[in-house]
């Protein structure tokens, strides 16, 4: 991208300054640690320049559609203009400064891209969150992060208003809507009147950029804080090999805007390659609409959780031979070999697996063109050195079960999260010898392919969502019928795993119709927390298995679900 190669040169000469197809030369490779990096100025504005010089085809940078036939097509030039305006709205109108936090809770609307990049331009730390969140989820996030601003839509505005008085740090509420609302700034009209002149901050690679909330076994979600190196990693040649995107590609990532997969797949990965980001508003998941979209638009590559591919396969369409689709990648949950084969049979396209977490981004994967071992999540992607480790951080030999560890000593690799914000205990807990312990269990074979086995803790991975059992148990505890509950994962043919709740009822509810009560409890969870967490399976029991100290033995219940002893 730039003509020179600054940074620290630990890499062999032949690895430096590799060409980025059609776009000059890459400035850094995975062994460099440049002092400064900013995705907006180093990547987005570069493609704007390429466009101006006629060195990039006129494909849009963002191609957004909805099911009412509306379309937005923005060039890189327009993206630069609009995100500079957004930056000015944040700093001038809202008075936000570098380091302030902004909660970004938007569905798939074009403004999601403006806000993300506007934050990167100004050094405001953005915190993506799913629009499935309820008032309590939002309250927790605003309070724990000390967010100064929130950007959301009409649907969530009342939920935000109901908790705003309890969030003294929250100074600015921005609404993305065609209507105005009292107490809210109107994002769309502010953008129109803002100046397009803005000088991007010179961010240090290690300065904070984004926070993702991530669930654990206990307590509330933790804040995994990433620096600008997270975006730089997408730029490294080793990472570019995963998808091998070109400027002519049209890339569709189906992940909800609240997850790290969307930041990677709908923003960083495709724009680093100068590709077109394709987005469908898709307010409700509908595999029929997804299939029709693949037939209607010239999408060449796709990234989605395995559950999405499973749900597409379940649709009885006469043909799943999509005219322009060339490459499919998946991540977020385990994928079975049969599912990979079925996708190939029906679509004619191989399904490549990758693996990552909110703490790590994509850590390993089967790179495009690499031999696929069905069921394996591929090999480590540099600069991550990934090993299977025991509980003390000792590296395990091939074909031995252990935890997936990413080496952090002597050097923490670019792209790995910095730490859990305000939580040194949890940060220390996941350090294991020279490694960051992902908490995921796996093996590695002699050829360096990783094979996922499951979690080492009670975290549930349901259709690609990481769900903390305590979050669901707390929601259930608010219902008068529930004396106590234990929430674990349970196998499911479509979603991989689903949330299952074992519930001990209070005496007054023992005579209730169990199906009716199940529905009521499910509805209750959906109403008090993000609905994706609700227990799709419920079993009423007279007691829960406990240790002698009274701790619920979730692992016993989970093993029973999976038919293990
Ligand atoms: O199934 P139900 O209808 O009973 O309930 C569903 C929704 O209908 C409902 N719901 C959604 N929004 C609601 C609502 N109810 C009330 N109010 C609202 N605002 O709640 C349930 C939500 O469950 P879901 O999201 O699993 O629903 P759905 O529609 O079946 O979606 C299926 C999937 C596969 C599209 C969805 O589960 C999904 O997107 N999964 C992938 C998640 C993902 O992207 N994970 C990646 C995380 S990042 C990562 O792993 C790191 C990789 C580097």
GROMACS .gro file of N, CA, C and O in nm, residues 296-362:
model
  268
  296UNK      N    1  -2.964  -1.333  -0.666
  296UNK     CA    2  -2.995  -1.203  -0.724
  296UNK      C    3  -2.872  -1.112  -0.740
  296UNK      O    4  -2.866  -1.031  -0.832
  297UNK      N    5  -2.777  -1.121  -0.647
  297UNK     CA    6  -2.664  -1.026  -0.648
  297UNK      C    7  -2.533  -1.100  -0.678
  297UNK      O    8  -2.520  -1.218  -0.643
  298UNK      N    9  -2.435  -1.030  -0.736
  298UNK     CA   10  -2.311  -1.098  -0.778
  298UNK      C   11  -2.213  -1.124  -0.663
  298UNK      O   12  -2.095  -1.084  -0.670
  299UNK      N   13  -2.262  -1.189  -0.559
  299UNK     CA   14  -2.179  -1.215  -0.440
  299UNK      C   15  -2.078  -1.324  -0.473
  299UNK      O   16  -2.117  -1.430  -0.524
  300UNK      N   17  -1.951  -1.298  -0.444
  300UNK     CA   18  -1.848  -1.398  -0.478
  300UNK      C   19  -1.798  -1.475  -0.357
  300UNK      O   20  -1.748  -1.586  -0.370
  301UNK      N   21  -1.808  -1.414  -0.238
  301UNK     CA   22  -1.758  -1.482  -0.118
  301UNK      C   23  -1.853  -1.457  -0.002
  301UNK      O   24  -1.918  -1.352   0.004
  302UNK      N   25  -1.853  -1.553   0.089
  302UNK     CA   26  -1.948  -1.543   0.200
  302UNK      C   27  -1.884  -1.596   0.329
  302UNK      O   28  -1.805  -1.691   0.326
  303UNK      N   29  -1.921  -1.532   0.439
  303UNK     CA   30  -1.873  -1.574   0.572
  303UNK      C   31  -1.992  -1.575   0.666
  303UNK      O   32  -2.063  -1.475   0.678
  304UNK      N   33  -2.014  -1.688   0.732
  304UNK     CA   34  -2.129  -1.699   0.823
  304UNK      C   35  -2.104  -1.813   0.921
  304UNK      O   36  -2.021  -1.900   0.895
  305UNK      N   37  -2.179  -1.813   1.031
  305UNK     CA   38  -2.167  -1.921   1.129
  305UNK      C   39  -2.221  -2.051   1.068
  305UNK      O   40  -2.309  -2.047   0.981
  306UNK      N   41  -2.171  -2.167   1.113
  306UNK     CA   42  -2.220  -2.295   1.060
  306UNK      C   43  -2.373  -2.309   1.062
  306UNK      O   44  -2.431  -2.365   0.968
  307UNK      N   45  -2.438  -2.256   1.166
  307UNK     CA   46  -2.585  -2.269   1.174
  307UNK      C   47  -2.652  -2.208   1.052
  307UNK      O   48  -2.757  -2.256   1.007
  308UNK      N   49  -2.594  -2.101   0.999
  308UNK     CA   50  -2.653  -2.034   0.882
  308UNK      C   51  -2.648  -2.130   0.763
  308UNK      O   52  -2.747  -2.148   0.692
  309UNK      N   53  -2.532  -2.193   0.743
  309UNK     CA   54  -2.520  -2.288   0.630
  309UNK      C   55  -2.615  -2.406   0.649
  309UNK      O   56  -2.678  -2.452   0.555
  310UNK      N   57  -2.627  -2.454   0.775
  310UNK     CA   58  -2.719  -2.566   0.802
  310UNK      C   59  -2.861  -2.527   0.768
  310UNK      O   60  -2.937  -2.604   0.710
  311UNK      N   61  -2.898  -2.405   0.807
  311UNK     CA   62  -3.037  -2.360   0.783
  311UNK      C   63  -3.063  -2.342   0.634
  311UNK      O   64  -3.174  -2.365   0.588
  312UNK      N   65  -2.961  -2.302   0.559
  312UNK     CA   66  -2.978  -2.291   0.413
  312UNK      C   67  -2.998  -2.431   0.355
  312UNK      O   68  -3.085  -2.453   0.271
  313UNK      N   69  -2.918  -2.525   0.402
  313UNK     CA   70  -2.928  -2.662   0.348
  313UNK      C   71  -3.064  -2.725   0.376
  313UNK      O   72  -3.111  -2.810   0.302
  314UNK      N   73  -3.126  -2.681   0.486
  314UNK     CA   74  -3.257  -2.736   0.523
  314UNK      C   75  -3.367  -2.693   0.428
  314UNK      O   76  -3.471  -2.758   0.418
  315UNK      N   77  -3.348  -2.580   0.361
  315UNK     CA   78  -3.449  -2.529   0.267
  315UNK      C   79  -3.453  -2.619   0.145
  315UNK      O   80  -3.348  -2.651   0.089
  316UNK      N   81  -3.571  -2.657   0.107
  316UNK     CA   82  -3.578  -2.749  -0.008
  316UNK      C   83  -3.589  -2.670  -0.139
  316UNK      O   84  -3.693  -2.663  -0.201
  317UNK      N   85  -3.480  -2.610  -0.178
  317UNK     CA   86  -3.476  -2.536  -0.305
  317UNK      C   87  -3.437  -2.633  -0.417
  317UNK      O   88  -3.361  -2.726  -0.394
  318UNK      N   89  -3.488  -2.608  -0.541
  318UNK     CA   90  -3.452  -2.698  -0.650
  318UNK      C   91  -3.302  -2.696  -0.676
  318UNK      O   92  -3.242  -2.797  -0.708
  319UNK      N   93  -3.241  -2.578  -0.660
  319UNK     CA   94  -3.096  -2.572  -0.680
  319UNK      C   95  -3.032  -2.476  -0.582
  319UNK      O   96  -3.088  -2.371  -0.550
  320UNK      N   97  -2.917  -2.517  -0.533
  320UNK     CA   98  -2.838  -2.427  -0.450
  320UNK      C   99  -2.707  -2.394  -0.522
  320UNK      O  100  -2.605  -2.368  -0.461
  321UNK      N  101  -2.712  -2.401  -0.654
  321UNK     CA  102  -2.594  -2.366  -0.735
  321UNK      C  103  -2.597  -2.216  -0.760
  321UNK      O  104  -2.663  -2.168  -0.852
  322UNK      N  105  -2.531  -2.141  -0.675
  322UNK     CA  106  -2.536  -1.995  -0.684
  322UNK      C  107  -2.446  -1.945  -0.797
  322UNK      O  108  -2.331  -1.991  -0.807
  323UNK      N  109  -2.496  -1.854  -0.880
  323UNK     CA  110  -2.424  -1.822  -1.003
  323UNK      C  111  -2.284  -1.763  -0.986
  323UNK      O  112  -2.196  -1.793  -1.064
  324UNK      N  113  -2.263  -1.678  -0.883
  324UNK     CA  114  -2.132  -1.610  -0.876
  324UNK      C  115  -2.051  -1.650  -0.753
  324UNK      O  116  -1.934  -1.612  -0.741
  325UNK      N  117  -2.112  -1.725  -0.663
  325UNK     CA  118  -2.042  -1.758  -0.538
  325UNK      C  119  -1.925  -1.852  -0.565
  325UNK      O  120  -1.941  -1.954  -0.631
  326UNK      N  121  -1.806  -1.813  -0.512
  326UNK     CA  122  -1.685  -1.892  -0.537
  326UNK      C  123  -1.625  -1.952  -0.411
  326UNK      O  124  -1.558  -2.054  -0.417
  327UNK      N  125  -1.646  -1.881  -0.300
  327UNK     CA  126  -1.575  -1.925  -0.179
  327UNK      C  127  -1.662  -1.903  -0.056
  327UNK      O  128  -1.723  -1.797  -0.041
  328UNK      N  129  -1.665  -2.002   0.034
  328UNK     CA  130  -1.744  -1.991   0.157
  328UNK      C  131  -1.657  -2.022   0.277
  328UNK      O  132  -1.583  -2.122   0.277
  329UNK      N  133  -1.670  -1.942   0.379
  329UNK     CA  134  -1.591  -1.962   0.501
  329UNK      C  135  -1.687  -1.959   0.620
  329UNK      O  136  -1.792  -1.894   0.614
  330UNK      N  137  -1.651  -2.031   0.724
  330UNK     CA  138  -1.740  -2.036   0.840
  330UNK      C  139  -1.661  -2.036   0.969
  330UNK      O  140  -1.545  -2.079   0.972
  331UNK      N  141  -1.723  -1.987   1.076
  331UNK     CA  142  -1.657  -1.984   1.206
  331UNK      C  143  -1.756  -1.945   1.313
  331UNK      O  144  -1.865  -1.896   1.283
  332UNK      N  145  -1.719  -1.966   1.438
  332UNK     CA  146  -1.806  -1.927   1.548
  332UNK      C  147  -1.857  -2.046   1.627
  332UNK      O  148  -1.897  -2.033   1.741
  333UNK      N  149  -1.859  -2.163   1.565
  333UNK     CA  150  -1.903  -2.285   1.634
  333UNK      C  151  -1.850  -2.405   1.556
  333UNK      O  152  -1.799  -2.389   1.444
  334UNK      N  153  -1.864  -2.523   1.614
  334UNK     CA  154  -1.809  -2.643   1.550
  334UNK      C  155  -1.889  -2.681   1.426
  334UNK      O  156  -2.009  -2.655   1.418
  335UNK      N  157  -1.821  -2.739   1.331
  335UNK     CA  158  -1.884  -2.782   1.206
  335UNK      C  159  -1.852  -2.929   1.186
  335UNK      O  160  -1.736  -2.971   1.200
  336UNK      N  161  -1.954  -3.008   1.151
  336UNK     CA  162  -1.930  -3.151   1.134
  336UNK      C  163  -1.882  -3.181   0.992
  336UNK      O  164  -1.922  -3.112   0.897
  337UNK      N  165  -1.798  -3.286   0.975
  337UNK     CA  166  -1.752  -3.322   0.840
  337UNK      C  167  -1.867  -3.344   0.743
  337UNK      O  168  -1.861  -3.301   0.628
  338UNK      N  169  -1.976  -3.410   0.790
  338UNK     CA  170  -2.090  -3.436   0.700
  338UNK      C  171  -2.149  -3.306   0.646
  338UNK      O  172  -2.195  -3.298   0.533
  339UNK      N  173  -2.150  -3.203   0.733
  339UNK     CA  174  -2.209  -3.076   0.691
  339UNK      C  175  -2.123  -3.011   0.581
  339UNK      O  176  -2.176  -2.955   0.486
  340UNK      N  177  -1.993  -3.024   0.596
  340UNK     CA  178  -1.902  -2.970   0.494
  340UNK      C  179  -1.925  -3.043   0.361
  340UNK      O  180  -1.930  -2.981   0.255
  341UNK      N  181  -1.941  -3.175   0.371
  341UNK     CA  182  -1.962  -3.254   0.248
  341UNK      C  183  -2.097  -3.222   0.184
  341UNK      O  184  -2.109  -3.211   0.062
  342UNK      N  185  -2.198  -3.207   0.268
  342UNK     CA  186  -2.331  -3.176   0.216
  342UNK      C  187  -2.333  -3.042   0.143
  342UNK      O  188  -2.396  -3.027   0.039
  343UNK      N  189  -2.262  -2.942   0.200
  343UNK     CA  190  -2.256  -2.810   0.137
  343UNK      C  191  -2.189  -2.821  -0.001
  343UNK      O  192  -2.234  -2.763  -0.098
  344UNK      N  193  -2.083  -2.900  -0.007
  344UNK     CA  194  -2.010  -2.918  -0.134
  344UNK      C  195  -2.102  -2.986  -0.237
  344UNK      O  196  -2.108  -2.945  -0.353
  345UNK      N  197  -2.174  -3.088  -0.189
  345UNK     CA  198  -2.262  -3.163  -0.281
  345UNK      C  199  -2.370  -3.073  -0.339
  345UNK      O  200  -2.398  -3.075  -0.457
  346UNK      N  201  -2.429  -2.991  -0.253
  346UNK     CA  202  -2.546  -2.912  -0.296
  346UNK      C  203  -2.509  -2.784  -0.372
  346UNK      O  204  -2.582  -2.741  -0.458
  347UNK      N  205  -2.397  -2.725  -0.333
  347UNK     CA  206  -2.364  -2.595  -0.395
  347UNK      C  207  -2.246  -2.605  -0.492
  347UNK      O  208  -2.224  -2.513  -0.570
  348UNK      N  209  -2.170  -2.712  -0.480
  348UNK     CA  210  -2.050  -2.727  -0.563
  348UNK      C  211  -1.932  -2.648  -0.507
  348UNK      O  212  -1.827  -2.640  -0.569
  349UNK      N  213  -1.949  -2.588  -0.388
  349UNK     CA  214  -1.844  -2.504  -0.330
  349UNK      C  215  -1.794  -2.565  -0.198
  349UNK      O  216  -1.874  -2.614  -0.118
  350UNK      N  217  -1.665  -2.557  -0.180
  350UNK     CA  218  -1.608  -2.608  -0.055
  350UNK      C  219  -1.639  -2.510   0.058
  350UNK      O  220  -1.647  -2.390   0.036
  351UNK      N  221  -1.655  -2.563   0.178
  351UNK     CA  222  -1.682  -2.478   0.295
  351UNK      C  223  -1.557  -2.482   0.384
  351UNK      O  224  -1.525  -2.587   0.441
  352UNK      N  225  -1.490  -2.369   0.395
  352UNK     CA  226  -1.364  -2.361   0.471
  352UNK      C  227  -1.392  -2.316   0.613
  352UNK      O  228  -1.466  -2.220   0.634
  353UNK      N  229  -1.327  -2.382   0.709
  353UNK     CA  230  -1.353  -2.349   0.848
  353UNK      C  231  -1.243  -2.262   0.909
  353UNK      O  232  -1.125  -2.282   0.879
  354UNK      N  233  -1.285  -2.167   0.992
  354UNK     CA  234  -1.189  -2.086   1.067
  354UNK      C  235  -1.231  -2.087   1.213
  354UNK      O  236  -1.344  -2.126   1.246
  355UNK      N  237  -1.143  -2.042   1.301
  355UNK     CA  238  -1.175  -2.044   1.443
  355UNK      C  239  -1.125  -1.916   1.510
  355UNK      O  240  -1.016  -1.868   1.478
  356UNK      N  241  -1.205  -1.865   1.599
  356UNK     CA  242  -1.161  -1.747   1.674
  356UNK      C  243  -1.255  -1.717   1.788
  356UNK      O  244  -1.354  -1.788   1.810
  357UNK      N  245  -1.224  -1.611   1.859
  357UNK     CA  246  -1.304  -1.566   1.973
  357UNK      C  247  -1.309  -1.414   1.972
  357UNK      O  248  -1.232  -1.351   1.900
  358UNK      N  249  -1.392  -1.358   2.060
  358UNK     CA  250  -1.395  -1.211   2.072
  358UNK      C  251  -1.260  -1.159   2.121
  358UNK      O  252  -1.225  -1.045   2.096
  359UNK      N  253  -1.187  -1.241   2.190
  359UNK     CA  254  -1.056  -1.200   2.242
  359UNK      C  255  -0.947  -1.205   2.135
  359UNK      O  256  -0.843  -1.141   2.149
  360UNK      N  257  -0.972  -1.282   2.031
  360UNK     CA  258  -0.860  -1.316   1.942
  360UNK      C  259  -0.879  -1.279   1.795
  360UNK      O  260  -0.782  -1.278   1.720
  361UNK      N  261  -1.002  -1.256   1.752
  361UNK     CA  262  -1.026  -1.251   1.607
  361UNK      C  263  -1.003  -1.392   1.552
  361UNK      O  264  -1.006  -1.490   1.628
  362UNK      N  265  -0.980  -1.401   1.422
  362UNK     CA  266  -0.960  -1.534   1.363
  362UNK      C  267  -0.817  -1.579   1.390
  362UNK      O  268  -0.722  -1.510   1.353
   0.00000   0.00000   0.00000
